Amino acid sequence: MTDMKNASDAPRKRISLTETDAHTRKRNASEARFKAYGLGAILIGLFFLVVLATSIIRSGVPAFTRTVLEVEFTLTQEQFDAAEKQLFKTKAYQAVFIDAMTQKLTEDGVTASFDNAAIERLLGKIGNDLRGHYTANTGDLGKSVNFILPASSRVDGYFNGRVTRDTLVDSRFLQLSDLDLVDALHDAGLLKQGFNWTFITGADSGVDNPGGAGIGASVVGSFFMMLVVLVLSLPIGVAASIYLEEFAPQNRWTDLIEVNISNLAAVPSIVFGILGLAVFIQFMHLPQSAPLVGGLVLTLMTLPTIIISTRASLKSVPPSIRDAALGVGASKMQAVFHHVLPLAMPGILTGTIIGLAQALGETAPLLLIGMVGFVARGYPDGFMDGFVEPNSAMPAQIYTWAARADVSFYDKAWGGIIILLMFLLTMNIIAIILRRRFERRW
Amino acid sequence: MYDVLHTERNVTQNDVKINAQGVQVYYGDTHAIKDVSVEIEDKTVTAFIGPSGCGKSTFLRCLNRMNDTIDICRVTGDIRIDGEDIYDKRVDPVQLRAKVGMVFQKPNPFPKSIYDNIAYGPRIHGMASSKAELDEIVERSLRRGAIWDEVKDRLQAPGTGLSGGQQQRLCIARAIATEPEVLLMDEPCSALDPIATAQVEELIDELRSNYSVVIVTHSMQQAARVSQKTAFFHLGNLVEYGDTGKIFTNPEDSRTESYITGRIG
């Protein structure tokens, strides 16, 4: 008491409010520095985001375009009959086509020389396509038909800038002289670039045919996997969280479970993969490479994420709401399901969709259970078959393409990443919309 | 001031509604309520007063077993409502809470419409067989909660959009919608301004004709204004219990006197 009195008795130095003292200046400077660091961190992050986005788009866009030869061609009944009598029928069709092409090019004033082999290098074995068309549509004989024939991936590469005259080494795939022909055809308006629907709708094509490769089949594989993950992990995860958060007694066992769930969230995904291989395939004898197994493995991986986020959002509901419900005589379950759960819904949905997005991008465990890219050779026959027929998933397909020797697959890998990112973006947008719709204020 | 109140008060002897004998409450190792015995009468407002942490809210929450939701809380002793032991193994706390309604310190309407706030209790207890009947219960409860005139035109508006005092009266209306026999109020006016407090107090006085009301309050003036019986708690003990007029004018225990005169607490 007496000390305080003495202190107030001492004459105090008067400091004007208009001039800042050294201590305040130091505080203000450190605050300004901190703001600058934060802004710098955000700018660096944005810079890398822009670099990433542009490089993905630049490398990935070629996967969506393809070069096609669009040409009018007429096959007469006589030519058809003659060709069908030959031993090598497709060769005969090819010969007729090349004759017609030569004639057309001379009319157009294109001078570049070409032969059977050059055409094969540019367009693949077109005789097969032609014969296929005319045997199926005999009515088209004698009429002018507009053919759209895909060019080889090397020609694609030439238009995309991957293959240049300087870097091209003559091979059985493409020769320098062929590029003259390509240029001539392009100038004549016969060879043009179009949208590559095959990439969207196709399946994996095999190592020597990058042009025919598509991501469609593995999108379907991913879809069935996500269906399994959603149907299993959402109810199990939400039920487990509600039980642990609202009903379970707080004791050593629940503490142990809680610690284990947190740890599971940090387990590397490849561990789940090997677990899936051992348990689901080797022990339970579920089919290999099946989206069902992939879905089960990813469910195990997603569950901790969903449980943790659901518990967090249940915890964030104010206890006064539970009291209010119990106070009017609601049972514990009614209080949870009528009041707590609806309020926790936005958080639960967000957590679930983030978990699903994680699962959608997961590669390693899928490789271990055999869902590698080259398995995705076609679409499943029916809805139920979608779960058990061998298939791949988008990230595994991308991984397989990226690992292939033919550089044309490089484009496909980047294109696949664009598709994958589009799906992830869609899921995140859905998460935001759902959160907005369920959000309530109290 | 208390003399005036004392003369106005007409104390009538009512039946005992809640009979608590030798109640002990432990939170883990803490002995929160020490051997409390009290008889709460029907159609009477009973006030629990005492300094913070004296156990009055804890004791109140024993009366509808809200303490069951706290894992570490242990209650012993005998609490009977209409002669029935509410801590009996056969008693379902959910059924008990329908009979013993509760209003909390902070207004806590559900984040739903005003209508749904009131209708929730009657719905889960199956009290209405038709929409019309439910409408009637909602209107009656809101009228008894003295808030009908303010909200009748916006029953579908969210209950959380009301002012603090309106929210608390909505919560009281919600509590009486399930036709409880006892109404427990845990500092119902601590978050309200004087005008809203006056409205709620008026409401409590009206409720006395139908219910046995137990109110926990920090405000001695409020206890003196609304209650007929007052219990003074101190450090987990029930120090004194009796007619409000007597407690405030002529307390028997020196601690009670110290508290109401402002020397402790």
XYZ file of C-alpha atoms in Angstrom:
707
model
C 0.000 0.000 0.000
C 2.689 2.422 1.030
C 4.819 1.512 -2.017
C 2.010 2.403 -4.341
C 1.591 5.724 -2.644
C 5.268 6.518 -3.084
C 5.158 5.583 -6.742
C 2.264 7.919 -7.465
C 3.977 10.707 -5.573
C 7.037 10.657 -7.864
C 6.841 13.219 -10.680
C 5.812 11.472 -13.925
C 7.364 12.280 -17.229
C 4.683 13.576 -19.535
C 4.650 11.935 -22.951
C 2.737 13.530 -25.755
C 0.289 11.224 -27.547
C 1.298 12.678 -30.896
C 4.870 11.427 -30.752
C 5.423 7.654 -30.616
C 7.946 6.416 -28.114
C 10.721 3.915 -28.872
C 8.828 0.955 -27.435
C 5.751 1.593 -29.559
C 7.868 2.130 -32.664
C 9.522 -1.238 -32.085
C 6.184 -2.942 -31.669
C 4.791 -1.321 -34.799
C 7.884 -2.283 -36.780
C 7.639 -5.915 -35.736
C 3.956 -5.944 -36.677
C 4.772 -4.479 -40.090
C 7.508 -7.079 -40.584
C 5.145 -9.874 -39.685
C 2.562 -8.616 -42.190
C 5.270 -8.461 -44.864
C 6.325 -12.049 -44.160
C 2.736 -13.197 -44.459
C 2.191 -11.352 -47.705
C 5.492 -12.740 -49.027
C 4.471 -16.286 -48.164
C 1.164 -15.852 -49.963
C 2.856 -14.373 -53.026
C 5.361 -17.234 -53.190
C 2.504 -19.689 -52.905
C 0.560 -17.932 -55.650
C 3.631 -17.859 -57.884
C 4.110 -21.613 -57.614
C 0.407 -22.165 -58.169
C 0.555 -20.158 -61.388
C 3.702 -21.987 -62.537
C 2.084 -25.325 -61.782
C -1.188 -24.470 -63.511
C 0.479 -23.117 -66.655
C 2.870 -26.044 -66.943
C 0.051 -28.538 -66.489
C -2.096 -26.819 -69.068
C 0.756 -26.339 -71.541
C 1.841 -29.951 -71.316
C -1.631 -31.385 -71.001
C -3.540 -29.621 -73.758
C -1.893 -31.635 -76.610
C -3.558 -34.741 -75.174
C -6.916 -33.226 -76.063
C -6.083 -32.516 -79.688
C -5.308 -34.967 -82.427
C -4.371 -34.685 -86.057
C -6.746 -36.222 -88.544
C -6.771 -36.657 -92.280
C -10.185 -35.669 -93.593
C -10.705 -36.841 -97.132
C -13.523 -37.592 -99.565
C -13.173 -41.022 -101.009
C -15.314 -43.133 -103.333
C -15.081 -46.874 -103.682
C -16.963 -48.461 -106.555
C -18.678 -51.836 -106.475
C -16.084 -53.206 -108.914
C -13.160 -52.071 -106.785
C -14.832 -53.600 -103.724
C -15.352 -56.961 -105.441
C -11.805 -56.956 -106.773
C -10.328 -56.173 -103.392
C -12.389 -58.811 -101.631
C -10.974 -61.449 -104.011
C -7.396 -60.640 -103.023
C -5.454 -62.643 -100.464
C -4.291 -59.515 -98.604
C -7.579 -57.633 -98.698
C -6.569 -54.630 -96.601
C -3.480 -54.099 -98.739
C -5.755 -53.955 -101.780
C -7.980 -51.308 -100.164
C -4.906 -49.340 -99.249
C -3.706 -49.438 -102.855
C -7.039 -48.141 -104.137
C -6.982 -45.382 -101.520
C -3.427 -44.335 -102.383
C -4.321 -44.176 -106.091
C -7.243 -41.942 -105.272
C -5.103 -39.801 -102.973
C -2.394 -39.413 -105.617
C -4.989 -38.304 -108.143
C -6.545 -35.865 -105.687
C -3.214 -34.406 -104.645
C -2.112 -33.908 -108.254
C -5.380 -32.102 -108.925
C -4.710 -29.886 -105.884
C -1.153 -29.288 -107.081
C 0.572 -31.031 -104.176
C 3.904 -32.333 -105.365
C 5.268 -34.242 -102.382
C 5.916 -37.855 -103.208
C 4.656 -40.704 -101.087
C 4.202 -44.412 -101.135
C 2.421 -47.150 -99.273
C 4.956 -47.182 -96.459
C 4.785 -43.416 -95.989
C 0.994 -43.545 -95.749
C 1.270 -46.362 -93.224
C 3.727 -44.338 -91.178
C 1.420 -41.326 -91.220
C -1.954 -42.950 -90.777
C -1.310 -46.505 -89.658
C -2.853 -49.408 -91.527
C -5.798 -47.551 -93.049
C -6.806 -50.455 -95.302
C -8.315 -52.077 -92.259
C -10.462 -49.041 -91.456
C -11.644 -48.754 -95.054
C -12.559 -52.401 -95.367
C -14.282 -52.295 -92.025
C -16.425 -49.373 -93.142
C -17.444 -50.805 -96.512
C -18.172 -54.325 -95.350
C -20.434 -52.882 -92.689
C -22.050 -50.236 -94.954
C -22.304 -51.790 -98.413
C -24.791 -49.043 -99.300
C -21.926 -46.540 -99.331
C -20.312 -48.263 -102.318
C -20.093 -45.974 -105.314
C -20.917 -42.935 -103.184
C -18.529 -40.270 -101.982
C -17.781 -40.850 -98.285
C -16.063 -38.387 -95.960
C -13.376 -40.268 -94.024
C -11.720 -38.922 -90.866
C -8.539 -40.927 -90.329
C -6.415 -40.276 -87.194
C -2.752 -39.579 -87.887
C 0.007 -41.255 -85.913
C 1.200 -39.781 -82.635
C 4.453 -38.670 -84.313
C 2.489 -36.456 -86.649
C 0.643 -35.122 -83.608
C 4.006 -34.454 -82.027
C 5.129 -32.579 -85.129
C 2.144 -30.222 -84.867
C 2.526 -29.853 -81.103
C 6.206 -28.986 -81.441
C 7.480 -32.127 -79.743
C 8.873 -33.471 -83.019
C 10.855 -31.053 -85.194
C 12.794 -31.452 -88.406
C 16.032 -30.915 -86.492
C 15.427 -33.557 -83.858
C 13.713 -36.175 -86.015
C 15.744 -39.306 -86.536
C 14.567 -41.459 -89.437
C 12.904 -44.569 -88.082
C 10.199 -47.001 -89.012
C 7.795 -44.642 -87.233
C 8.486 -41.461 -89.173
C 11.049 -40.200 -91.682
C 12.176 -36.727 -92.562
C 10.698 -37.003 -96.053
C 7.294 -37.746 -94.535
C 7.257 -34.302 -92.982
C 7.197 -32.752 -96.482
C 4.114 -34.781 -97.194
C 2.582 -33.756 -93.860
C 3.198 -30.100 -94.637
C 1.753 -30.492 -98.130
C -1.355 -32.266 -96.799
C -1.747 -29.613 -94.141
C -1.450 -26.822 -96.734
C -4.040 -28.538 -98.897
C -6.398 -28.521 -95.905
C -6.643 -32.275 -95.749
C -4.638 -32.785 -92.572
C -6.105 -30.847 -89.685
C -6.227 -30.789 -85.924
C -9.388 -31.604 -84.052
C -10.637 -32.443 -80.591
C -9.488 -35.828 -79.394
C -12.670 -37.538 -78.229
C -10.800 -40.819 -77.954
C -8.822 -39.404 -75.055
C -12.034 -38.700 -73.146
C -13.974 -41.823 -74.014
C -11.288 -44.393 -74.760
C -9.503 -47.008 -72.716
C -5.791 -47.684 -72.366
C -4.410 -48.715 -75.726
C -1.144 -50.519 -75.128
C 2.447 -49.368 -75.318
C 2.686 -48.925 -79.110
C -0.481 -46.919 -79.720
C -0.428 -43.673 -77.753
C -2.911 -42.087 -80.191
C -5.648 -44.494 -79.190
C -5.132 -44.094 -75.469
C -8.015 -42.676 -73.450
C -8.837 -42.125 -69.816
C -12.536 -42.990 -70.011
C -12.247 -46.529 -68.704
C -10.212 -45.524 -65.689
C -12.642 -42.670 -64.954
C -15.302 -45.371 -64.749
C -12.979 -47.406 -62.504
C -12.504 -44.414 -60.219
C -16.264 -43.838 -60.189
C -17.041 -47.334 -58.959
C -14.273 -47.092 -56.387
C -15.619 -43.798 -55.067
C -19.081 -45.321 -54.893
C -17.750 -48.083 -52.639
C -15.822 -45.570 -50.530
C -18.834 -43.271 -50.120
C -21.318 -46.018 -49.310
C -19.001 -47.595 -46.730
C -17.019 -44.786 -45.167
C -19.760 -42.174 -44.693
C -22.174 -44.271 -42.611
C -19.432 -46.147 -40.748
C -17.406 -43.011 -40.117
C -20.348 -40.876 -38.979
C -21.793 -43.647 -36.804
C -18.407 -44.265 -35.176
C -17.891 -40.563 -34.494
C -21.358 -40.081 -33.041
C -20.877 -43.057 -30.765
C -17.407 -41.961 -29.621
C -18.357 -38.325 -29.186
C -21.833 -38.519 -27.707
C -22.377 -41.923 -26.155
C -19.115 -43.673 -25.296
C -17.898 -43.305 -21.713
C -14.626 -41.479 -21.278
C -12.232 -44.185 -20.165
C -8.940 -45.824 -21.051
C -10.454 -47.834 -23.901
C -11.988 -44.886 -25.687
C -8.754 -42.934 -25.189
C -6.874 -45.827 -26.788
C -9.291 -45.902 -29.723
C -9.000 -42.145 -30.127
C -5.188 -42.264 -30.238
C -5.301 -45.110 -32.735
C -7.685 -43.287 -35.057
C -5.421 -40.251 -35.060
C -2.441 -42.480 -35.803
C -4.263 -44.285 -38.618
C -4.781 -40.952 -40.372
C -1.010 -40.615 -40.603
C -0.254 -44.145 -41.868
C 1.297 -44.071 -45.375
C -1.188 -45.143 -48.001
C 1.061 -47.882 -49.344
C 0.669 -49.672 -46.011
C -3.081 -49.777 -46.611
C -2.298 -51.131 -50.085
C -0.306 -54.067 -48.799
C -2.950 -54.689 -46.149
C -5.574 -54.790 -48.893
C -3.464 -57.196 -50.917
C -2.967 -59.510 -47.954
C -6.480 -59.389 -46.516
C -8.894 -58.754 -49.366
C -7.140 -60.580 -52.202
C -4.922 -63.260 -50.697
C -7.071 -64.125 -47.702
C -10.637 -63.274 -48.761
C -10.009 -64.117 -52.432
C -11.755 -61.083 -53.818
C -10.960 -60.518 -57.521
C -7.667 -58.875 -58.311
C -7.594 -55.383 -59.850
C -11.271 -54.907 -59.022
C -12.617 -51.452 -58.121
C -14.446 -53.168 -55.240
C -11.126 -54.042 -53.595
C -9.713 -50.626 -54.421
C -12.768 -49.072 -52.815
C -12.360 -51.195 -49.688
C -8.708 -50.215 -49.326
C -9.488 -46.545 -49.848
C -12.359 -46.811 -47.345
C -9.872 -47.897 -44.689
C -7.752 -44.917 -45.639
C -10.629 -42.417 -45.667
C -12.306 -43.511 -42.432
C -9.881 -41.765 -40.043
C -10.223 -38.510 -41.995
C -14.013 -38.665 -41.848
C -14.079 -39.682 -38.184
C -11.707 -36.911 -37.135
C -13.548 -34.172 -39.031
C -16.973 -35.443 -37.939
C -15.927 -35.525 -34.293
C -14.523 -32.027 -34.594
C -17.770 -30.697 -36.037
C -19.861 -32.528 -33.410
C -17.669 -30.975 -30.722
C -18.208 -27.511 -32.178
C -21.987 -27.681 -31.659
C -22.656 -25.637 -28.504
C -23.538 -27.830 -25.500
C -26.467 -25.507 -24.754
C -28.291 -27.068 -27.714
C -27.911 -30.537 -26.173
C -29.061 -29.172 -22.804
C -32.061 -27.554 -24.468
C -33.091 -30.788 -26.138
C -32.542 -32.917 -23.029
C -34.343 -30.252 -20.977
C -37.598 -30.697 -22.920
C -37.351 -34.444 -22.456
C -35.637 -35.583 -25.619
C -33.655 -38.796 -25.330
C -29.944 -38.666 -25.975
C -30.433 -40.114 -29.432
C -33.183 -37.621 -30.275
C -31.003 -34.765 -29.081
C -28.172 -35.967 -31.310
C -30.183 -36.759 -34.413
C -32.670 -33.866 -34.256
C -30.354 -31.075 -33.170
C -26.659 -31.850 -32.977
C -26.270 -33.744 -36.240
C -28.039 -31.165 -38.461
C -25.820 -28.457 -37.006
C -22.701 -30.558 -37.534
C -23.754 -31.465 -41.089
C -21.711 -28.829 -42.965
C -18.540 -29.955 -41.200
C -19.302 -33.623 -41.753
C -19.963 -33.120 -45.460
C -16.839 -31.059 -45.928
C -14.749 -33.680 -44.154
C -16.296 -36.463 -46.204
C -15.698 -34.751 -49.514
C -12.120 -33.893 -48.580
C -11.643 -37.537 -47.630
C -13.132 -38.660 -50.951
C -10.958 -36.229 -52.873
C -7.917 -37.637 -51.108
C -9.001 -41.138 -51.998
C -9.624 -40.147 -55.622
C -6.022 -38.984 -55.969
C -4.457 -41.990 -54.236
C -2.131 -44.122 -56.406
C 0.185 -46.282 -54.338
C -2.325 -48.660 -52.726
C -4.009 -49.232 -56.094
C -0.758 -50.348 -57.701
C -0.345 -52.952 -54.976
C -3.749 -54.513 -55.525
C -3.236 -54.667 -59.284
C -5.247 -51.688 -60.491
C -2.436 -50.596 -62.803
C -3.141 -48.561 -65.911
C -2.798 -51.236 -68.589
C -5.584 -53.259 -66.980
C -8.097 -50.633 -68.078
C -8.572 -52.043 -71.549
C -12.288 -51.447 -71.833
C -15.543 -50.536 -70.155
C -17.316 -52.936 -67.772
C -20.212 -54.858 -69.290
C -22.805 -53.746 -66.770
C -23.307 -51.800 -63.575
C -22.568 -54.673 -61.217
C -19.631 -55.783 -63.342
C -18.173 -52.334 -62.784
C -17.303 -53.352 -59.236
C -15.568 -56.633 -59.978
C -14.166 -56.430 -63.512
C -10.465 -55.572 -63.576
C -10.059 -51.868 -64.116
C -7.724 -49.064 -63.244
C -8.277 -45.664 -61.696
C -7.299 -42.212 -62.909
C -4.121 -41.675 -60.861
C -2.878 -45.219 -61.510
C -3.555 -44.749 -65.236
C -1.609 -41.496 -65.209
C 1.250 -43.188 -63.407
C 1.338 -45.980 -65.979
C 1.370 -43.521 -68.891
C 4.101 -41.414 -67.321
C 6.275 -44.498 -66.954
C 6.002 -45.568 -70.620
C 8.903 -45.256 -73.036
C 7.010 -43.614 -75.901
C 7.162 -39.863 -75.313
C 3.670 -39.435 -76.743
C 2.338 -40.908 -73.520
C 3.856 -37.963 -71.736
C 1.100 -35.732 -73.173
C -1.480 -38.268 -72.106
C -0.205 -38.273 -68.542
C -0.491 -34.493 -68.334
C -3.912 -34.603 -69.987
C -4.986 -37.192 -67.434
C -3.864 -34.891 -64.660
C -6.047 -32.124 -66.086
C -9.060 -34.461 -66.049
C -8.247 -35.583 -62.490
C -7.926 -31.990 -61.318
C -11.247 -31.149 -62.941
C -12.927 -33.909 -60.947
C -11.258 -32.737 -57.731
C -12.304 -29.158 -58.433
C -15.883 -30.278 -59.012
C -15.897 -32.176 -55.730
C -14.568 -29.183 -53.849
C -17.178 -26.922 -55.394
C -19.877 -29.393 -54.369
C -18.419 -29.334 -50.843
C -18.641 -25.562 -50.725
C -22.192 -25.499 -52.080
C -23.351 -28.136 -49.598
C -21.697 -26.307 -46.740
C -23.452 -23.088 -47.705
C -26.800 -24.795 -47.997
C -26.626 -26.529 -44.631
C -25.033 -23.677 -42.779
C -27.154 -22.206 -40.011
C -26.425 -19.473 -37.589
C -27.128 -19.579 -33.906
C -38.554 -2.404 1.857
C -38.635 -6.003 3.036
C -41.315 -5.164 5.589
C -43.578 -3.961 2.834
C -42.969 -7.133 0.863
C -43.544 -9.204 3.960
C -46.957 -7.771 4.649
C -48.070 -8.193 1.058
C -47.053 -11.834 0.947
C -49.735 -14.339 1.771
C -47.972 -17.553 2.564
C -50.192 -20.580 2.203
C -49.164 -24.073 3.116
C -49.024 -26.292 0.018
C -48.328 -29.980 -0.521
C -44.721 -31.057 -0.778
C -43.794 -31.619 -4.414
C -40.099 -32.474 -4.168
C -38.606 -34.017 -1.099
C -34.818 -34.240 -1.030
C -33.117 -35.939 1.899
C -29.390 -36.222 2.545
C -28.312 -35.384 -1.000
C -24.567 -35.549 -1.640
C -22.990 -34.677 -4.990
C -19.396 -35.366 -5.941
C -17.575 -34.107 -9.038
C -14.685 -36.548 -9.117
C -13.025 -35.892 -5.745
C -14.783 -32.600 -5.096
C -17.643 -32.742 -2.650
C -19.987 -30.217 -4.280
C -23.194 -30.716 -2.290
C -22.965 -31.714 1.339
C -25.938 -33.450 2.868
C -28.706 -31.194 1.616
C -32.291 -31.842 2.701
C -35.118 -29.685 1.465
C -38.853 -29.936 0.869
C -40.085 -27.986 -2.125
C -43.769 -27.183 -2.208
C -46.230 -27.386 -5.027
C -47.549 -24.181 -6.647
C -44.800 -22.191 -5.029
C -41.775 -20.317 -6.292
C -38.691 -21.472 -4.435
C -35.509 -19.457 -4.836
C -32.000 -20.821 -4.352
C -29.584 -18.074 -3.472
C -25.934 -18.064 -2.502
C -22.524 -16.975 -3.694
C -20.982 -18.342 -6.906
C -19.872 -21.953 -6.704
C -21.992 -22.697 -3.656
C -23.711 -25.600 -5.387
C -27.156 -24.140 -6.002
C -27.081 -24.848 -9.767
C -25.637 -28.301 -9.148
C -28.462 -29.091 -6.750
C -31.014 -27.754 -9.227
C -29.635 -30.013 -11.940
C -30.033 -33.003 -9.621
C -33.775 -32.461 -9.604
C -34.175 -33.466 -13.270
C -31.032 -35.591 -13.446
C -29.278 -33.278 -15.891
C -26.117 -34.173 -13.980
C -26.343 -37.632 -15.550
C -24.796 -36.147 -18.689
C -21.602 -35.350 -16.762
C -19.517 -38.507 -16.510
C -17.636 -37.708 -13.319
C -20.672 -36.558 -11.396
C -22.017 -38.829 -8.659
C -25.231 -38.225 -6.727
C -26.262 -40.029 -3.543
C -29.160 -39.501 -1.204
C -32.866 -39.548 -1.775
C -34.836 -37.201 -4.036
C -38.531 -37.874 -4.385
C -41.045 -36.174 -6.613
C -44.593 -36.940 -5.511
C -43.105 -39.645 -3.318
C -41.260 -41.412 -6.146
C -37.495 -41.771 -5.969
C -36.162 -40.185 -9.170
C -32.795 -41.914 -8.837
C -34.493 -45.302 -8.780
C -33.024 -47.733 -11.318
C -36.380 -48.041 -13.039
C -36.792 -44.314 -13.635
C -36.039 -43.206 -17.179
C -34.414 -39.770 -17.002
C -36.108 -38.848 -20.293
C -39.549 -39.392 -18.778
C -38.483 -37.499 -15.681
C -37.360 -34.488 -17.732
C -40.730 -34.325 -19.465
C -42.237 -33.936 -15.995
C -39.545 -31.556 -14.721
C -38.893 -28.860 -17.330
C -35.807 -26.687 -17.317
C -34.863 -23.182 -18.403
C -31.183 -22.390 -18.675
C -29.002 -19.450 -17.793
C -28.268 -18.494 -21.393
C -31.270 -18.416 -23.739
C -30.761 -21.457 -25.960
C -33.478 -21.655 -28.590
C -32.994 -24.312 -31.254
C -31.791 -22.856 -34.544
C -35.236 -23.542 -35.980
C -38.415 -21.542 -36.407
C -40.265 -20.172 -33.379
C -43.058 -22.641 -34.097
C -40.721 -25.616 -34.242
C -38.996 -24.543 -31.042
C -42.262 -24.850 -29.151
C -43.624 -27.809 -31.091
C -40.493 -29.955 -30.643
C -41.289 -31.166 -27.102
C -44.966 -31.969 -27.770
C -43.943 -33.730 -30.997
C -41.400 -36.075 -29.438
C -43.773 -36.863 -26.576
C -46.648 -37.511 -28.968
C -48.853 -34.919 -27.267
C -50.666 -33.801 -30.399
C -52.475 -36.082 -32.804
C -53.112 -33.452 -35.455
C -51.669 -30.275 -36.855
C -54.540 -28.249 -35.413
C -53.929 -29.656 -31.957
C -50.234 -28.852 -32.231
C -51.040 -25.322 -33.375
C -53.208 -24.963 -30.301
C -50.439 -26.182 -27.973
C -47.977 -23.784 -29.591
C -50.326 -20.841 -29.207
C -51.219 -21.724 -25.632
C -47.561 -22.136 -24.661
C -46.538 -18.877 -26.305
C -49.412 -17.082 -24.589
C -48.439 -18.517 -21.224
C -44.841 -17.569 -21.982
C -46.110 -13.974 -22.458
C -44.550 -13.729 -25.889
C -47.487 -14.576 -28.175
C -48.322 -10.995 -29.123
C -44.744 -10.318 -30.151
C -44.261 -13.389 -32.355
C -47.731 -14.406 -33.568
C -47.112 -12.880 -36.992
C -43.754 -14.539 -37.529
C -44.011 -18.056 -36.182
C -41.905 -19.335 -39.056
C -39.064 -16.886 -38.366
C -35.979 -18.357 -36.704
C -36.096 -18.395 -32.914
C -32.491 -17.276 -32.799
C -33.456 -13.991 -34.472
C -35.348 -12.753 -31.403
C -33.897 -10.410 -28.802
C -32.322 -11.864 -25.646
C -35.387 -11.328 -23.467
C -37.717 -12.703 -26.140
C -35.454 -15.724 -26.596
C -35.591 -16.463 -22.878
C -39.371 -16.189 -22.814
C -39.437 -18.463 -25.869
C -37.341 -20.962 -23.915
C -39.762 -20.738 -20.990
C -42.678 -21.265 -23.388
C -40.819 -24.236 -24.833
C -40.293 -25.681 -21.366
C -43.988 -25.387 -20.431
C -45.213 -26.730 -23.784
C -44.614 -30.273 -22.560
C -46.896 -29.626 -19.547
C -44.300 -30.261 -16.844
C -45.254 -30.292 -13.176
C -42.060 -28.664 -11.984
C -40.142 -25.911 -13.716
C -36.466 -25.476 -12.916
C -34.877 -22.151 -13.820
C -31.127 -21.725 -13.667
C -30.468 -17.982 -13.414
C -32.989 -17.254 -16.169
C -32.454 -13.489 -16.063
C -28.692 -13.226 -15.773
C -28.320 -12.473 -19.483
C -31.258 -10.061 -19.654
C -31.700 -6.331 -19.208
C -33.945 -4.933 -16.428
C -37.013 -4.604 -18.667
C -36.777 -8.157 -19.973
C -36.067 -9.306 -16.424
C -39.236 -7.642 -15.196
C -41.228 -9.380 -17.931
C -39.774 -12.757 -17.053
C -40.360 -12.208 -13.344
C -43.972 -11.306 -13.987
C -44.227 -14.487 -16.012
C -42.728 -16.571 -13.189
C -45.307 -15.199 -10.800
C -48.088 -16.205 -13.181
C -46.636 -19.663 -13.639
C -46.888 -20.239 -9.908
C -50.600 -20.970 -10.216
C -49.901 -24.096 -12.235
C -46.389 -25.205 -11.499
C -43.892 -25.680 -8.793
C -41.110 -23.308 -9.830
C -37.539 -23.565 -8.568
C -35.335 -20.643 -9.513
C -31.626 -20.190 -8.988
C -30.635 -16.562 -8.852
C -27.716 -14.357 -8.000
C -29.940 -11.409 -7.348
C -31.317 -11.246 -3.858
C -33.793 -8.595 -4.931
C -35.101 -10.996 -7.529
C -35.421 -13.768 -4.975
C -37.282 -11.396 -2.693
C -39.549 -10.255 -5.525
C -40.597 -13.578 -7.031
C -40.259 -16.314 -4.435
C -42.305 -17.497 -1.485
C -39.608 -19.810 -0.177
C -35.888 -19.215 -0.189
C -32.965 -21.549 0.350
C -29.537 -20.125 1.072
C -26.571 -22.236 -0.025
C -23.024 -21.661 1.082
C -19.972 -23.801 0.219
C -22.132 -26.787 -0.687
C -24.249 -26.618 2.463
C -27.867 -25.635 2.711
C -27.510 -23.030 5.423
C -31.053 -21.911 5.811
C -34.402 -22.632 4.202
C -37.690 -20.967 4.950
C -40.273 -18.369 3.966
C -38.691 -15.686 1.842
C -39.928 -12.909 4.069
C -38.354 -14.491 7.090
C -35.027 -15.210 5.388
C -34.684 -11.628 4.297
C -35.895 -9.921 7.431
C -35.052 -12.233 10.264
C -32.551 -14.913 9.272
C -31.609 -17.433 11.901
C -28.102 -18.131 10.725
C -25.414 -15.487 10.915
C -24.004 -16.517 7.496
C -27.367 -15.844 5.860
C -27.493 -12.461 7.476
C -23.943 -11.687 6.360
C -24.807 -12.676 2.801
C -28.014 -10.705 2.430
C -26.502 -7.674 4.025
C -23.574 -7.922 1.602
C -20.793 -8.822 4.019
C -19.954 -12.145 2.322
C -20.482 -13.455 -1.188
